[in-house]
CSV table of C-alpha atoms in Angstrom, one decimal:
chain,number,residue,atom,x,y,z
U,1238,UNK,CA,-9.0,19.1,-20.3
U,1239,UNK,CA,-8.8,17.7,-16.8
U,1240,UNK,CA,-7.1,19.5,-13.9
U,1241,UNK,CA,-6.1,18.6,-10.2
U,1242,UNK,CA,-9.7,19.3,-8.6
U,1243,UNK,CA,-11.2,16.3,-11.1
U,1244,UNK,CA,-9.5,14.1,-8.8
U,1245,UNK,CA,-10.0,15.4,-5.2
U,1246,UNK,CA,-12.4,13.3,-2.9
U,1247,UNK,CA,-13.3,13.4,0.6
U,1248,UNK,CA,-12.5,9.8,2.3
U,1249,UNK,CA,-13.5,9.5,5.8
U,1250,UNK,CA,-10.5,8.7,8.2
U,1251,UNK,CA,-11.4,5.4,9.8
U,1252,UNK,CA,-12.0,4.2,6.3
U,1253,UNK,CA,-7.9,4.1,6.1
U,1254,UNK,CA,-6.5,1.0,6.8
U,1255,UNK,CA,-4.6,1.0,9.8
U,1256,UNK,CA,-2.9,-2.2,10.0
U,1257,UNK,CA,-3.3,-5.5,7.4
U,1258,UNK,CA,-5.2,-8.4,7.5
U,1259,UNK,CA,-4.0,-11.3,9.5
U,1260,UNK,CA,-4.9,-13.9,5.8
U,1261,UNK,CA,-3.9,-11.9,3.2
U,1262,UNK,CA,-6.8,-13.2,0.5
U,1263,UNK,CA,-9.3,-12.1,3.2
U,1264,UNK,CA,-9.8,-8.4,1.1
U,1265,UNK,CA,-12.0,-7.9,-0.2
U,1266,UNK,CA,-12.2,-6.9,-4.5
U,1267,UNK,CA,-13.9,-4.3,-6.4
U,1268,UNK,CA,-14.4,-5.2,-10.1
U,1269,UNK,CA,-15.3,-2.3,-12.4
U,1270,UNK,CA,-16.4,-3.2,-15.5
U,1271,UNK,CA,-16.9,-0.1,-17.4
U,1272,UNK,CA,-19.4,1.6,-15.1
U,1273,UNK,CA,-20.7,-1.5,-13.4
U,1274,UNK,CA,-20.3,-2.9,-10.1
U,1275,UNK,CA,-19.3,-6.1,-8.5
U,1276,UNK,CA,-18.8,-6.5,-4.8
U,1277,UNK,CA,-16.2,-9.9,-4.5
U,1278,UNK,CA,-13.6,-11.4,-2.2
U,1279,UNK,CA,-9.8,-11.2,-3.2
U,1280,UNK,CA,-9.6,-14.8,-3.2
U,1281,UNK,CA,-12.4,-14.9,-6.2
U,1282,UNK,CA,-10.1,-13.2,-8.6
U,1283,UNK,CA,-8.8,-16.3,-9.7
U,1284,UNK,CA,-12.2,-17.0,-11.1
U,1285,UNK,CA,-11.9,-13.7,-13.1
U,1286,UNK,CA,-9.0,-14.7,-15.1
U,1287,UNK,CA,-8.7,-17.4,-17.9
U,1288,UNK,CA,-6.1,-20.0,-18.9
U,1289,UNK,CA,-3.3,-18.1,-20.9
U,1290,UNK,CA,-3.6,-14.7,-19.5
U,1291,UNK,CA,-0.7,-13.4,-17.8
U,1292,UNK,CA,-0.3,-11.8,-14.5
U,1293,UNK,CA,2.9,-9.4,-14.2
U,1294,UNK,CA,4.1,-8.5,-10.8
U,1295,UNK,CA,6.7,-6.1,-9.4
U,1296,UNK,CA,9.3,-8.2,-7.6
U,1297,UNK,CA,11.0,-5.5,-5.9
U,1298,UNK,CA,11.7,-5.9,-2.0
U,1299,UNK,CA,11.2,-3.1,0.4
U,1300,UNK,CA,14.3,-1.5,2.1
U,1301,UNK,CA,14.3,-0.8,6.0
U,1302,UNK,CA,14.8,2.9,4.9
U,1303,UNK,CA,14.0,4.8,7.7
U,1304,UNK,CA,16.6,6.0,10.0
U,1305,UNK,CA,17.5,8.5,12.8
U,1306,UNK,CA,20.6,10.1,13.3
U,1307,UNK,CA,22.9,13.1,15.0
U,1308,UNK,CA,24.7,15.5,13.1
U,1309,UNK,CA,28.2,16.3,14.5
U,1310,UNK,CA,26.5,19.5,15.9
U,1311,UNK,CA,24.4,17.3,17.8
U,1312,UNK,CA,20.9,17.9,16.1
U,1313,UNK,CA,18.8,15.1,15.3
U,1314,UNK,CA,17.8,14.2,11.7
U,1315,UNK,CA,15.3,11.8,10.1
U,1316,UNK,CA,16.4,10.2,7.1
U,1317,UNK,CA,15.4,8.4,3.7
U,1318,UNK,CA,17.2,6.5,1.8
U,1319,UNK,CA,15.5,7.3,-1.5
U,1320,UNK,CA,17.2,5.2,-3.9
U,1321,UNK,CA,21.1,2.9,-3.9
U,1322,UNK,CA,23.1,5.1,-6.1
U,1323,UNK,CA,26.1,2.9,-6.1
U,1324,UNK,CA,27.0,0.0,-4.2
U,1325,UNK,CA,30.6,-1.6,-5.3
U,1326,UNK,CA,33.9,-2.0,-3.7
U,1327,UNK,CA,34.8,1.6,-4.2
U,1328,UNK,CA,31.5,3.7,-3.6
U,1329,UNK,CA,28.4,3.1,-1.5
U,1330,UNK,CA,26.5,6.2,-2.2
U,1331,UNK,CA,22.7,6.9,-1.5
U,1332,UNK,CA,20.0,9.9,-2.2
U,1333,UNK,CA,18.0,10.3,0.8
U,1334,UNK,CA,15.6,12.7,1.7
U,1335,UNK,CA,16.4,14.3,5.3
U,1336,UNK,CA,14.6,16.3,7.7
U,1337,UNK,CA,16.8,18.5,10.2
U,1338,UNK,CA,15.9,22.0,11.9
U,1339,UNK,CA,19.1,22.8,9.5
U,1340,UNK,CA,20.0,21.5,6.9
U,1341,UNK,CA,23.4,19.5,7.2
U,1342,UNK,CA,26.8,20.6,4.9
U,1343,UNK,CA,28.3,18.9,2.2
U,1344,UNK,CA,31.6,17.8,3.9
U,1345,UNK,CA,29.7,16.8,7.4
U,1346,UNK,CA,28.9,13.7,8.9
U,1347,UNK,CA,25.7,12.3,10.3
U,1348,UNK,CA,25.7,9.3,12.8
U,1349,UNK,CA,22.7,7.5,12.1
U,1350,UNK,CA,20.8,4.5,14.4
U,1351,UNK,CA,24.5,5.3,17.3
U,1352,UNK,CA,26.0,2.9,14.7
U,1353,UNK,CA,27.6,4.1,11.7
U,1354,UNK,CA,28.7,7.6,9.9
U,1355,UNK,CA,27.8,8.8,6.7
U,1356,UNK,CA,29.5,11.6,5.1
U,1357,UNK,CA,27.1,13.9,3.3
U,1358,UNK,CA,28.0,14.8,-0.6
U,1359,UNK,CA,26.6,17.7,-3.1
U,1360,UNK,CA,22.7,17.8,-3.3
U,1361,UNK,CA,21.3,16.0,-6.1
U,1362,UNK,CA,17.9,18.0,-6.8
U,1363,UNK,CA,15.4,17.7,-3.7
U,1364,UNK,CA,18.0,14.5,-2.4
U,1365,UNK,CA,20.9,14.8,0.1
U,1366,UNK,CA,23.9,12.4,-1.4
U,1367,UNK,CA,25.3,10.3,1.0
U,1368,UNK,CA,28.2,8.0,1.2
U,1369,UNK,CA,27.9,5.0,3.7
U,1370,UNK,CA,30.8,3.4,5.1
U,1371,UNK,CA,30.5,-0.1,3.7
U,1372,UNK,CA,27.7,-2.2,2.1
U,1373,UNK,CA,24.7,-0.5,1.8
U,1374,UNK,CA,22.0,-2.7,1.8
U,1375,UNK,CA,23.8,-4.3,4.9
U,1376,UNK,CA,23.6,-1.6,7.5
U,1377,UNK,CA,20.0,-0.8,5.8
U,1378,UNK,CA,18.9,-4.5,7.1
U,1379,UNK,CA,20.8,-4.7,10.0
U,1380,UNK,CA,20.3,-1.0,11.2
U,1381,UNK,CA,17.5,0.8,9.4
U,1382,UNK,CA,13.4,0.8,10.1
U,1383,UNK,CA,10.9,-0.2,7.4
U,1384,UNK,CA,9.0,2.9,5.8
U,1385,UNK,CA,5.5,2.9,6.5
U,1386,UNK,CA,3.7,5.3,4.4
U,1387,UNK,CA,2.5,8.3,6.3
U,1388,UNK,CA,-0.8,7.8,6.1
U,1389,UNK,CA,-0.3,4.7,8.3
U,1390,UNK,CA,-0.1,6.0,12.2
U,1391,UNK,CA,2.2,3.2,14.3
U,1392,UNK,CA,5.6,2.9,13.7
U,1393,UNK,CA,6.5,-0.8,12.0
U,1394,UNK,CA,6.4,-3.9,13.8
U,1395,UNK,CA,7.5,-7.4,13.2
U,1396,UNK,CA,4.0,-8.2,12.1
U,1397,UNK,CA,4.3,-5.7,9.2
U,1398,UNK,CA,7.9,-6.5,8.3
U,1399,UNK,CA,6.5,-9.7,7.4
U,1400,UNK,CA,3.1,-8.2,6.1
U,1401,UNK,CA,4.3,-5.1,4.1
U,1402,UNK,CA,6.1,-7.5,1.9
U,1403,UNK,CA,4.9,-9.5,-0.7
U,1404,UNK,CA,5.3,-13.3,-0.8
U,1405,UNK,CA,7.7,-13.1,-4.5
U,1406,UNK,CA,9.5,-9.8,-3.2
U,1407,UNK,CA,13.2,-10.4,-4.1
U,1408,UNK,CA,15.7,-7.6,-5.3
U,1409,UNK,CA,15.6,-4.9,-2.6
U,1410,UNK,CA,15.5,-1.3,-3.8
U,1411,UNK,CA,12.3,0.3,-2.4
U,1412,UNK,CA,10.8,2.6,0.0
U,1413,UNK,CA,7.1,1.6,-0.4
U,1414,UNK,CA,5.9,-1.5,-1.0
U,1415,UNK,CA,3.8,-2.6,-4.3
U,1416,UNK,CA,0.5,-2.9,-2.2
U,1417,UNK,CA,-1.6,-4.7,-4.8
U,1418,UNK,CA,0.7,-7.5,-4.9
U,1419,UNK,CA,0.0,-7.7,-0.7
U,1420,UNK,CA,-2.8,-9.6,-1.8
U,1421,UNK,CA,-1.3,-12.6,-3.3
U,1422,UNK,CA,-0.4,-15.6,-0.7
U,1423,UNK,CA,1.8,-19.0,-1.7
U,1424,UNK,CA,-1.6,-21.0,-2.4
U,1425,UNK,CA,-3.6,-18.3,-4.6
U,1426,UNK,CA,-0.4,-18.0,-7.0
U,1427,UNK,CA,-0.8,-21.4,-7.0
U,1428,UNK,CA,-4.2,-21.5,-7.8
U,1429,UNK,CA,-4.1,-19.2,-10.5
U,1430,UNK,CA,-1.3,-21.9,-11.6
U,1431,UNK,CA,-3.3,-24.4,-12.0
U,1432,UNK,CA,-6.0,-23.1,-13.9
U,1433,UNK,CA,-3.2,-21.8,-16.7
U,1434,UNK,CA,-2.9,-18.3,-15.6
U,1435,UNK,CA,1.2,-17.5,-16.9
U,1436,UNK,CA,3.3,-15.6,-14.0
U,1437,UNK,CA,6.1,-13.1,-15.0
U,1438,UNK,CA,7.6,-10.4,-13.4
U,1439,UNK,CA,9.4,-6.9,-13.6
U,1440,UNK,CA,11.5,-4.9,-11.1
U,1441,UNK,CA,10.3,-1.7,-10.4
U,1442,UNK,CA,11.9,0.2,-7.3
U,1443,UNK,CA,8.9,2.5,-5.6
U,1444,UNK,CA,10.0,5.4,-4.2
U,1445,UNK,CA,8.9,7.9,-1.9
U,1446,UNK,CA,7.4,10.2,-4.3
U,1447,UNK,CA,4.4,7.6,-4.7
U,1448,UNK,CA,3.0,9.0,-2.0
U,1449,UNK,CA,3.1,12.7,-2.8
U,1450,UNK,CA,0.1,14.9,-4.2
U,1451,UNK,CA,0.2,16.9,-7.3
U,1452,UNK,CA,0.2,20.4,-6.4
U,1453,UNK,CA,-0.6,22.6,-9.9
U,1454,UNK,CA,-3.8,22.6,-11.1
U,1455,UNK,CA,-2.7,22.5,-14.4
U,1456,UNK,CA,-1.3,19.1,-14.4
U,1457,UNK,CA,0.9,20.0,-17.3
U,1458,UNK,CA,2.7,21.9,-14.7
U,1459,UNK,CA,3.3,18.8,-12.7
U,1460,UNK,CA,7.0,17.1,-12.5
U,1461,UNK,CA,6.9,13.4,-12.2
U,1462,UNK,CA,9.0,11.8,-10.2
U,1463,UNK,CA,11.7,9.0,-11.5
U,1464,UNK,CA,11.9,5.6,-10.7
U,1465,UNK,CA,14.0,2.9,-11.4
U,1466,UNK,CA,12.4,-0.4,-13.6
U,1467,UNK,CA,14.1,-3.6,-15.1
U,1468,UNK,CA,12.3,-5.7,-17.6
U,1469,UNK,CA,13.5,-8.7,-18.5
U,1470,UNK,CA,12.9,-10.5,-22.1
U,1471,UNK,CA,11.4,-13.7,-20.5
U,1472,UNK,CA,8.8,-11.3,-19.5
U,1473,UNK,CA,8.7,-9.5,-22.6
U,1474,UNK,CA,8.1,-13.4,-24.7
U,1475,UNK,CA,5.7,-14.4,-22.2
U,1476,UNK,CA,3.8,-10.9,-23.3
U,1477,UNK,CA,4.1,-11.5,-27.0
U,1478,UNK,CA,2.8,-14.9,-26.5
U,1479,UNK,CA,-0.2,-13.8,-24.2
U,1480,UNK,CA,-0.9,-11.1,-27.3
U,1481,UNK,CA,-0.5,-13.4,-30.1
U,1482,UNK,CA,-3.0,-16.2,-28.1
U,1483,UNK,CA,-5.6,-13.5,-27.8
U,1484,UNK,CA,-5.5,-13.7,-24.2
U,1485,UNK,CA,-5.2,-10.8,-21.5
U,1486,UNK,CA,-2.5,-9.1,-20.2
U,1487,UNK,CA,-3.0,-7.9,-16.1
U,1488,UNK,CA,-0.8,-5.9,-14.3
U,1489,UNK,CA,-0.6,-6.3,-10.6
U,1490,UNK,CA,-0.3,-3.0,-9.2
U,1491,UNK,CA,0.2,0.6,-10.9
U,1492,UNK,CA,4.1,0.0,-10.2
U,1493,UNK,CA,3.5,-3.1,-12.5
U,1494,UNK,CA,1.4,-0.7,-14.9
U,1495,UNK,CA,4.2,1.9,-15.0
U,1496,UNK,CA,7.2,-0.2,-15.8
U,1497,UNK,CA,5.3,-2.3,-19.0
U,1498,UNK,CA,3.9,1.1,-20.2
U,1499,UNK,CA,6.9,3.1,-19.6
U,1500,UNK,CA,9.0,-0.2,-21.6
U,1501,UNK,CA,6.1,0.2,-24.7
U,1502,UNK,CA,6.6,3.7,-25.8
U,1503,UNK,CA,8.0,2.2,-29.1
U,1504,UNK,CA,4.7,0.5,-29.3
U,1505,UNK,CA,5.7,-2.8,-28.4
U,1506,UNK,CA,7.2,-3.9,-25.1
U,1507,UNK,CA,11.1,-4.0,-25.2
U,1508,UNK,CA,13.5,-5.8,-22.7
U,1509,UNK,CA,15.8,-3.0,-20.7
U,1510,UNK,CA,16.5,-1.2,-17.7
U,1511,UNK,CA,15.9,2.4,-17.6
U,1512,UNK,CA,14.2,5.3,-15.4
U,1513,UNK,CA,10.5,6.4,-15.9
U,1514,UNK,CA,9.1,9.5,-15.1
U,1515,UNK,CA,6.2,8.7,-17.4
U,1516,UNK,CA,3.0,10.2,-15.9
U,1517,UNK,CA,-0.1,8.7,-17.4
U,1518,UNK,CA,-3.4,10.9,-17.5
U,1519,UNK,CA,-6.7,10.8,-19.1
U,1520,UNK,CA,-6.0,10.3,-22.5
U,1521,UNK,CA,-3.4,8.1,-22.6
U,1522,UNK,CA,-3.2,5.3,-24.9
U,1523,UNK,CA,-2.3,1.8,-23.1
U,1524,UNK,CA,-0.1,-0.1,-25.3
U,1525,UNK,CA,0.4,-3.5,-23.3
U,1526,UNK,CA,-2.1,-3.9,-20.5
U,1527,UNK,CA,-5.3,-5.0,-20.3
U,1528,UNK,CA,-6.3,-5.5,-17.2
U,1529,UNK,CA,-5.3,-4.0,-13.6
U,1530,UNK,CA,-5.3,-5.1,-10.2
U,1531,UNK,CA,-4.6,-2.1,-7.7
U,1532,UNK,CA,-5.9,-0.8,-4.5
U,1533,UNK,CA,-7.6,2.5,-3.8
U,1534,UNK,CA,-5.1,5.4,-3.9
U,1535,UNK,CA,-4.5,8.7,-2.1
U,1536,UNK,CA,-6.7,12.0,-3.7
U,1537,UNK,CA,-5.2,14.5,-6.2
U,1538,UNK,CA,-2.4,11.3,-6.8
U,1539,UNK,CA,-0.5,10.6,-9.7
U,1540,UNK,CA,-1.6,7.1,-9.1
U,1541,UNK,CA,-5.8,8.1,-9.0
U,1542,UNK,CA,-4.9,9.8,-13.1
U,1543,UNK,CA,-3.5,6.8,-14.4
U,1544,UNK,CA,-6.3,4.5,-13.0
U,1545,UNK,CA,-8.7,7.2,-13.8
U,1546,UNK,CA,-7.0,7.3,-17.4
U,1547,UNK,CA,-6.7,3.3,-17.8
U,1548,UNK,CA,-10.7,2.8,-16.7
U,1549,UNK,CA,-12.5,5.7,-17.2
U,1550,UNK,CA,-12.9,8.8,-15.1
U,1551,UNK,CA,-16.5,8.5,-14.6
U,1552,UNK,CA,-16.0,4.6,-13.5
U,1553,UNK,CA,-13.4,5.2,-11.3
U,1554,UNK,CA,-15.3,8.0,-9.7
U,1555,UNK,CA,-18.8,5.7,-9.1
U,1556,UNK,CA,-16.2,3.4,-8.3
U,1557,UNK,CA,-14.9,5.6,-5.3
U,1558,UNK,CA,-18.0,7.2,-4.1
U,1559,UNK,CA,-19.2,3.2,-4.0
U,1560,UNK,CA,-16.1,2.1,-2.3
U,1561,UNK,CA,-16.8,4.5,0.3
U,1562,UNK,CA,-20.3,3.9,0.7
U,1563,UNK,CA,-20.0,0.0,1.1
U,1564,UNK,CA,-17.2,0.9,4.0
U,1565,UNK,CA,-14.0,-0.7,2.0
U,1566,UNK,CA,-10.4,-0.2,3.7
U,1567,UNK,CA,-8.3,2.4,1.7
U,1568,UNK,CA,-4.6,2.9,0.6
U,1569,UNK,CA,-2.0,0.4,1.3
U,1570,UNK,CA,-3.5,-1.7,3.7
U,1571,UNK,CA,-6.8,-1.8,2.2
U,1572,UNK,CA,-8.4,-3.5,-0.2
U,1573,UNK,CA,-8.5,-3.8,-4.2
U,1574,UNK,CA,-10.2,-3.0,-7.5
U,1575,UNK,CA,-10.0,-5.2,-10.7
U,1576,UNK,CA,-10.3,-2.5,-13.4
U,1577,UNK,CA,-10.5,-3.5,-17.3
U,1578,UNK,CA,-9.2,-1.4,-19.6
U,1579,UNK,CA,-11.3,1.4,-21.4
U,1580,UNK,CA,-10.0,1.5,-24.2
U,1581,UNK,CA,-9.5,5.4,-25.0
U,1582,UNK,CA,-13.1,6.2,-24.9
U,1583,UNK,CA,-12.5,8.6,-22.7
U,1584,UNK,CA,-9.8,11.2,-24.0
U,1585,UNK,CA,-8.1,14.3,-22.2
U,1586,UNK,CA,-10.5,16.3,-23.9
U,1587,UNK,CA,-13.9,14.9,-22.3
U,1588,UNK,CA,-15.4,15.4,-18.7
C-alpha cells in the first residue's frame, strides 16, 4: 500500500517557473512511455497523435478571484472566491476562503477593493458564504485580481492575464487555471486539425484546493476536495466514436482526467453535471482515457497519485528525477509530460 512519503521529492527552487513563455509551444515535452524517455518540444506533440484520436480539454475560464478588503472594524482581509454559489436576480452568493487576524461574523460586512460590500452568511465547512451586492462575475472582472498560485512569487500582471489563460477558455468559474492546456496556441489546435485529431471539451471549475498537499500519511485518511464538472453528450459521442474506431483518447490536463473519469464510474462515460471529489491513487482503474498531457505537479499532491496511478509509479518517479536532472521548468508555468496509460500493471498493492 502506498502512503504520503512515496510521493515526496526534493525540487530545487529556480527550477519553478517563475513567469511563462513569451510563445506558448516554445515548452518543452516529456514523453514517458512506460519507463522510457523522450526529450521533445511541445510543438512536436502533434506528431505523437494520429488521425481519429481525440483531444479533450477543460474549457473553463479563470476568475479574477483575489481580492482585498476592510471589515467594518477596520481590519484588513484577503479573500477567495472559491466557487459562484448562486448568481440570479434574487441571490449572488459566493464561498470564499478568507484570511483576517479575526475571523469576521455572520451578519457583518466586508468592503472589498474600496468598491463594494459584501455581507458575510453562515460558514459552509472551511468556506466563508458571502452575498455580493449585484452580479457576481461583474464586480469579479471589473474589481477583483487574478489568482496566481502561491508557488508563483509576483503579483499578476497584464502579461499573465493574458498568459494564465488558455486560448479556448470560455465559461468562467475558476481559481486556477488548467495549465496543461497553456500550451496549446490558435495555430497548433489547428495543426492537430488538420491531420484528423477530433477536439471536444468539458467544463471543469479548478479550485483552490488543487494546490493543497495531502497531509495523513495514510492517504485513506485524506478528504478530497470538490469540484464542479459539466460534460456535455457531444463530447460524450465524439468518445464513443474515438472508442469504437480503435483510436486514442487524450486528456489535456488532470482537470480534463478528473472530470471524464469522475463521468465513467458506471463504466462508460455519461453526459451530466455533477461534483467530484474523486481522488485517484495507485490502483485505480482508468475507464475512458488513454493518454494524458499534463505538466509537472507539486510533491505529496493529489495531482502527483493520479499521474503516478495513470503511468506508473516507478515511470513517473524516473520521470521526475530525469525532469530535474535535464533542468525542465516545474508547476504551472513550466513545462509538460505526455504520459500513456499503464494499464493497471501497477496496483495499490505493489512498490
Amino acid at each position: 500500500m502506498y502512503s504520503l512519503s512515496d510521493f515526496d521529492f526534493d525540487l530545487p527552487n529556480e527550477l519553478i517557473a517563475q513567469t511563462a513563455l513569451p510563445d506558448r509551444t516554445a515548452s518543452r515535452l516529456l514523453h514517458v512511455q512506460e519507463e522510457r524517455l523522450f526529450d521533445r518540444q511541445f510543438v512536436d506533440v502533434v506528431d505523437q497523435l494520429q488521425a481519429g484520436d481525440l483531444l479533450v480539454f477543460n474549457d473553463t475560464r479563470v476568475l479574477k478571484a483575489r481580492f482585498f478588503g476592510v471589515k467594518a472594524s477596520g481590519g484588513k482581509v484577503e479573500m477567495l472566491v472559491e466557487r459562484v454559489i448562486s448568481n440570479t436576480d434574487k441571490a449572488h452568493i459566493v464561498h470564499a476562503q478568507l484570511r483576517a487576524s479575526k475571523s469576521p461574523q455572520a451578519g457583518s460586512t466586508i468592503r472589498l477593493a474600496d468598491a463594494f460590500d459584501v455581507l458575510v452568511g453562515e460558514r459552509a465547512g472551511e468556506f466563508f458564504t458571502l452575498h455580493f451586492p449585484s452580479d457576481v462575475f461583474a464586480l469579479i472582472e471589473q474589481y477583483g485580481r487574478l489568482p496566481l498560485p502561491p508557488y508563483i512569487n509576483h503579483e499578476a500582471d497584464d502579461f499573465d492575464e493574458q498568459r494564465y489563460q488558455t486560448v479556448y477558455s470560455r465559461v468562467p468559474g475558476a481559481v486556477a487555471a488548467p495549465t496543461a492546456g497553456l500550451h496549446f496556441d490558435l495555430a497548433l489546435l489547428d495543426r492537430c486539425r488538420a491531420k484528423g485529431v477530433q477536439l471536444a471539451y468539458v467544463t471543469l471549475h479548478v479550485g483552490a484546493g488543487t494546490f493543497q498537499p495531502v497531509r495523513t500519511e495514510n492517504l485513506a485518511e485524506h478528504v478530497m476536495h470538490s469540484e464542479w464538472y459539466t460534460i456535455s453528450q457531444a463530447t460524450v459521442d465524439a468518445i464513443a466514436a474515438t472508442k469504437a474506431a480503435g483510436r486514442k483518447v487524450i486528456a489535456v490536463g488532470t482537470t480534463s482526467m478528473r472530470a471524464l473519469e469522475s463521468a465513467s464510474q458506471s463504466g462508460n462515460c455519461v453526459a451530466g453535471s455533477a461534483d467530484t471529489n474523486l481522488f485517484i491513487t495507485p490502483g485505480y482503474v482508468f475507464k475512458t482515457v488513454d493518454k494524458l498531457i499534463t505538466n509537472f505537479h507539486l510533491p505529496k499532491s493529489t495531482l502527483l497519485m493520479l499521474v503516478s496511478a495513470f503511468a506508473g509509479v516507478a515511470a513517473i518517479k524516473g520521470a521526475y528525477a530525469h525532469a530535474i536532472a535535464q533542468r525542465y521548468r516545474f508547476f504551472s508555468y513550466g513545462d509538460a509530460m505526455l504520459l500513456e496509460n499503464c494499464n493497471g500493471l501497477e496496483n495499490s498493492v505493489s512498490k
